[in-house]
XYZ file of C-alpha atoms in Angstrom:
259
model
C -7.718 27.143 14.805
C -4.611 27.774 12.764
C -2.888 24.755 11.601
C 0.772 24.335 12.752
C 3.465 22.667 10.360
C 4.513 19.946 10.789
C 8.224 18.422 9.134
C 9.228 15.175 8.690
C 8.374 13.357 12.171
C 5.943 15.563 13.459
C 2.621 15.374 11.842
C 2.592 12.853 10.259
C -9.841 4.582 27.676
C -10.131 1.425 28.237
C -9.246 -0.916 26.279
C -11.181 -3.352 24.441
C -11.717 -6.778 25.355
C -8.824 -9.231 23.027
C -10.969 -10.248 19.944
C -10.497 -11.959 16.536
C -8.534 -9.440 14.603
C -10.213 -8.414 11.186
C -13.664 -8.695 12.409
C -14.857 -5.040 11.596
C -18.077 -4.537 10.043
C -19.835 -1.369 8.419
C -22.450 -1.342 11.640
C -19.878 -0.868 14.072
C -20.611 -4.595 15.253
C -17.492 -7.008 15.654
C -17.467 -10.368 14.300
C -14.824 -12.725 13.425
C -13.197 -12.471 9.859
C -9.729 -13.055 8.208
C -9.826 -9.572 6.929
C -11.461 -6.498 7.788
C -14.597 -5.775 5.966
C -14.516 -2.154 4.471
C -18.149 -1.105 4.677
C -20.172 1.060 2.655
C -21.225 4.523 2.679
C -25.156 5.664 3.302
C -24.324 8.808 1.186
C -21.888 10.921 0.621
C -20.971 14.818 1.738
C -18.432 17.258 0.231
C -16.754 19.520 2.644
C -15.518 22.642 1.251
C -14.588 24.181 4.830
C -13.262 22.590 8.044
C -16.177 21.214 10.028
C -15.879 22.062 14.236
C -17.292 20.024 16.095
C -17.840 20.843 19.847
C -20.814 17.741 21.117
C -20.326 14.219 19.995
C -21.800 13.323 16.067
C -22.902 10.134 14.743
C -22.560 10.381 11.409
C -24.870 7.077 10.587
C -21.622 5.950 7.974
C -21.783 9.228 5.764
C -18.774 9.729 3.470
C -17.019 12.983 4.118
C -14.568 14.605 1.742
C -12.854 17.169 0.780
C -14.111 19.764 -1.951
C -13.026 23.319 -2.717
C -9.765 24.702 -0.280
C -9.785 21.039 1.358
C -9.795 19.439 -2.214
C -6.403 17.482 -2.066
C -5.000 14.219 -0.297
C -1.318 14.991 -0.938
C 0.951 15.719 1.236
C 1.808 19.458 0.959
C 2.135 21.197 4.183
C -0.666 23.886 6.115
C -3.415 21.327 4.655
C -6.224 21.934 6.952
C -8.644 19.254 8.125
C -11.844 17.802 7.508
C -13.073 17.800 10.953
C -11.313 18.999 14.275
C -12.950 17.637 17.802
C -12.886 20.253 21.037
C -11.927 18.213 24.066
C -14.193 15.312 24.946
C -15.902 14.934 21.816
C -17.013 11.635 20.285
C -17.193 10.958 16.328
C -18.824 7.950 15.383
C -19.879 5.998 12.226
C -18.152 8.143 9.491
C -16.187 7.508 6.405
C -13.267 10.288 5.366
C -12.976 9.691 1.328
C -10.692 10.888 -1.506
C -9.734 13.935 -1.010
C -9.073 13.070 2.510
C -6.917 16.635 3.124
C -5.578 16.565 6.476
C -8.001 14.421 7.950
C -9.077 14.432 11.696
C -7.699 16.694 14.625
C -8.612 15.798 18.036
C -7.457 19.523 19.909
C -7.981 17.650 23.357
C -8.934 14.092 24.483
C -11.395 11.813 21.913
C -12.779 8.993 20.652
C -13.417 7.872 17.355
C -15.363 4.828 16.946
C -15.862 3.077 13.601
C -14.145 5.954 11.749
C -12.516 4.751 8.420
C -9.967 6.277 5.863
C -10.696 4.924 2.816
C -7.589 7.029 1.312
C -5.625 9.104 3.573
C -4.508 12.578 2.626
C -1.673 14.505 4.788
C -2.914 11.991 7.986
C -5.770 10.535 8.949
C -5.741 11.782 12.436
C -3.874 14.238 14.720
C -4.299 14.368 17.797
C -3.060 17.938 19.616
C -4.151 17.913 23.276
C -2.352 18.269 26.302
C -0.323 16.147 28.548
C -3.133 15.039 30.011
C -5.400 14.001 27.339
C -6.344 10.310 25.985
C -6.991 9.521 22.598
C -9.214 6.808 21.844
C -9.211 4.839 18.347
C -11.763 2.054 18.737
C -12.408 0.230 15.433
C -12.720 1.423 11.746
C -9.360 1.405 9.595
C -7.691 2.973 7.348
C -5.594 2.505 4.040
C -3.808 4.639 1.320
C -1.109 6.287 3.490
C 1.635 7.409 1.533
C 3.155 8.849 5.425
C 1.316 8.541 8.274
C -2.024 7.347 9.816
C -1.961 8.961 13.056
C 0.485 11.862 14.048
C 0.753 12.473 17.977
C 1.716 16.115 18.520
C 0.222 17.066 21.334
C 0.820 15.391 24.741
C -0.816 12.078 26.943
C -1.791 8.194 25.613
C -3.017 7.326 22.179
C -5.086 4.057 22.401
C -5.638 1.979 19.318
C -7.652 -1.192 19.582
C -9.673 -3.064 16.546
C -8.411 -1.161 14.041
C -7.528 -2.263 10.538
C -4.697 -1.013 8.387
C -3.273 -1.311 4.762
C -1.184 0.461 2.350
C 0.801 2.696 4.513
C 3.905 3.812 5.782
C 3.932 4.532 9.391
C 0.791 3.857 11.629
C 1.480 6.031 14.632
C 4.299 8.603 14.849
C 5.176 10.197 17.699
C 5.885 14.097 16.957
C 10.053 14.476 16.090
C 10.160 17.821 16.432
C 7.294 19.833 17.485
C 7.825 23.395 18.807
C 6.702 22.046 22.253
C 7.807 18.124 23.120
C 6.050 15.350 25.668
C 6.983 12.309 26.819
C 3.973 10.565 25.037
C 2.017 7.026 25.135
C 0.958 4.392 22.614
C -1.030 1.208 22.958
C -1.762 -1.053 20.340
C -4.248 -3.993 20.482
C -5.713 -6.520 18.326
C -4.843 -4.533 14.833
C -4.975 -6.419 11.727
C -1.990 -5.058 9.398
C -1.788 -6.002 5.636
C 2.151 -5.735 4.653
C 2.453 -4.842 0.843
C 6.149 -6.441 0.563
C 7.783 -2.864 1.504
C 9.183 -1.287 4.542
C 6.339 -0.010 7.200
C 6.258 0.746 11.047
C 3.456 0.503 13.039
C 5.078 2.676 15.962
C 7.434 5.050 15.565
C 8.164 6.774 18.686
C 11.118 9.314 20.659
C 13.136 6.861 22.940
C 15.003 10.116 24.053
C 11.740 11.484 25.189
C 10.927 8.590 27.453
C 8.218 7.954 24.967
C 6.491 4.021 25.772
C 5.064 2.123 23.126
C 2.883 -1.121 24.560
C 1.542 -3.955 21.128
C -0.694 -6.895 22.116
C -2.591 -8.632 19.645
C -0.916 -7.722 16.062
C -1.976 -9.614 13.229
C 0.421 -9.552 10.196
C -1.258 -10.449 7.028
C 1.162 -10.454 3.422
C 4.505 -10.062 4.834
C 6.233 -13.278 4.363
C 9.633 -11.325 4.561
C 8.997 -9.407 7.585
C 9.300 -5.764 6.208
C 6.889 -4.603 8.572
C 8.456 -3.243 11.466
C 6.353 -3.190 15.053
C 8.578 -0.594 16.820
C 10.283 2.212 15.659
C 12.769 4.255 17.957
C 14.107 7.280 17.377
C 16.194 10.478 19.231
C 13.709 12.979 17.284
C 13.735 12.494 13.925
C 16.756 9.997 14.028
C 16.362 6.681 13.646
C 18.086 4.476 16.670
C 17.030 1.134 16.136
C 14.328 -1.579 16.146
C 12.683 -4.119 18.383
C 11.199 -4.920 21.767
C 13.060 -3.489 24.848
C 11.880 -3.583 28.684
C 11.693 0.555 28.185
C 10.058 1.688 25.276
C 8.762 -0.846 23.036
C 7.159 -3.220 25.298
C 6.121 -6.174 22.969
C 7.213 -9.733 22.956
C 7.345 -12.036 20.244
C 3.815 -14.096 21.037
C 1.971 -11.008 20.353
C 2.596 -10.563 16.597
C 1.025 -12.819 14.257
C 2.338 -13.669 10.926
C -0.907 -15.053 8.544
């Protein structure tokens, strides 16, 4: 499927029960820790061509990266991915290494379940369905993200729960300026964040597109001085201001942690 570009802004279930943040293991098993454990790879694969997957894959933690065409992590434009997912698929148990090139597109509703970055390239993940479709991220992490983790350009409800992030920029962007725009969804919970003393957002989303952004459970680790920012808005690719609201970013203060 051809890969659409994606500017500034635009590339980048149920819920799981509340649980210790940090308490992600290699096995998929949750168990409580001050900081996620990154696990370790049972081999490792280079990918020279996208890989399409159309049934659900457990990859038993195998190490996928780029070689070849997908052999960069930077973030030049019309990178293609290392996996996409048709509609309904589940990927499981799999580690995207260095070169991570675009990472992860979901074309319709997903899961991925223990799925770690261990250096993101363009993204991590983008997810592309329709206004219908749900997006599930349930554990793993990811780190080394000079933009964005996940980049929303499709339509429907991202859900994020046990996931572990570090060195990065923006966690979740809603698309700024896609060729075709949604009102989309977010919902963060129990996500362990390590700050690294600069300015990051773990939501960035369209307040002029009705977009709603929902964070329960957000642990803080390393950011004495509060550069991390929870919410994000934006008209587009303008930014509008910060902060909890009744509308859009629906947070309080008892559900970030500072450690």
């Amino acid at each position: 499927m051809p890969h659409a570009r994606h500017p500034h802004g635009r590339r980048h279930v149920g819920t799981l029960a509340a649980l210790s943040v940090g308490m992600l293991m290699t096995s998929g098993a949750l168990t409580p820790a001050h900081a996620a454990t990154w696990p370790s790879a049972s081999g490792s694969q280079p990918v020279t061509a996208t890989i399409n997957l159309t049934s659900s894959k457990d990859y038993g933690m195998l190490r996928l990266y780029g070689s070849g065409a997908l052999g960069t992590g930077d973030q030049s434009e019309d990178q293609q991915p290392i996996l996409t997912l048709a509609g309904g698929v589940t990927l499981k148990n799999v580690i995207i290494g260095a070169p991570g090139a675009d990472g992860i597109h979901c074309l319709g509703s997903c899961t991925l379940q223990n799925v770690w970055w261990e250096d993101v390239g363009e993204d991590a993940a983008t997810f592309r369905g329709g206004s219908g479709a749900t997006y599930n991220v349930v554990g793993g992490g990811a780190k080394k993200a000079s933009d964005k983790v996940f980049q929303h350009n499709g339509g429907g409800t991202v859900n994020i729960s046990n996931f572990a992030v570090q060195e990065f920029k923006t966690l979740y962007r809603s698309c700024g300026d896609c060729s075709t725009q949604y009102t989309r969804k977010v919902n963060l919970n129990t996500i362990e964040v390590t700050g690294t003393g600069t300015t990051a957002r773990l939501v960035g989303i369209n307040v002029n597109r009705n977009d709603v952004a929902t964070l329960r459970g957000i642990t803080i680790l390393n950011d004495a001085s509060r550069k991390v920012i929870p919410c994000q808005k934006y008209n587009n690719n303008t930014a509008v201001g910060v902060g909890p609201d009744s509308t859009n970013c629906l947070y309080s203060a008892s559900d970030i942690t500072y450690r």
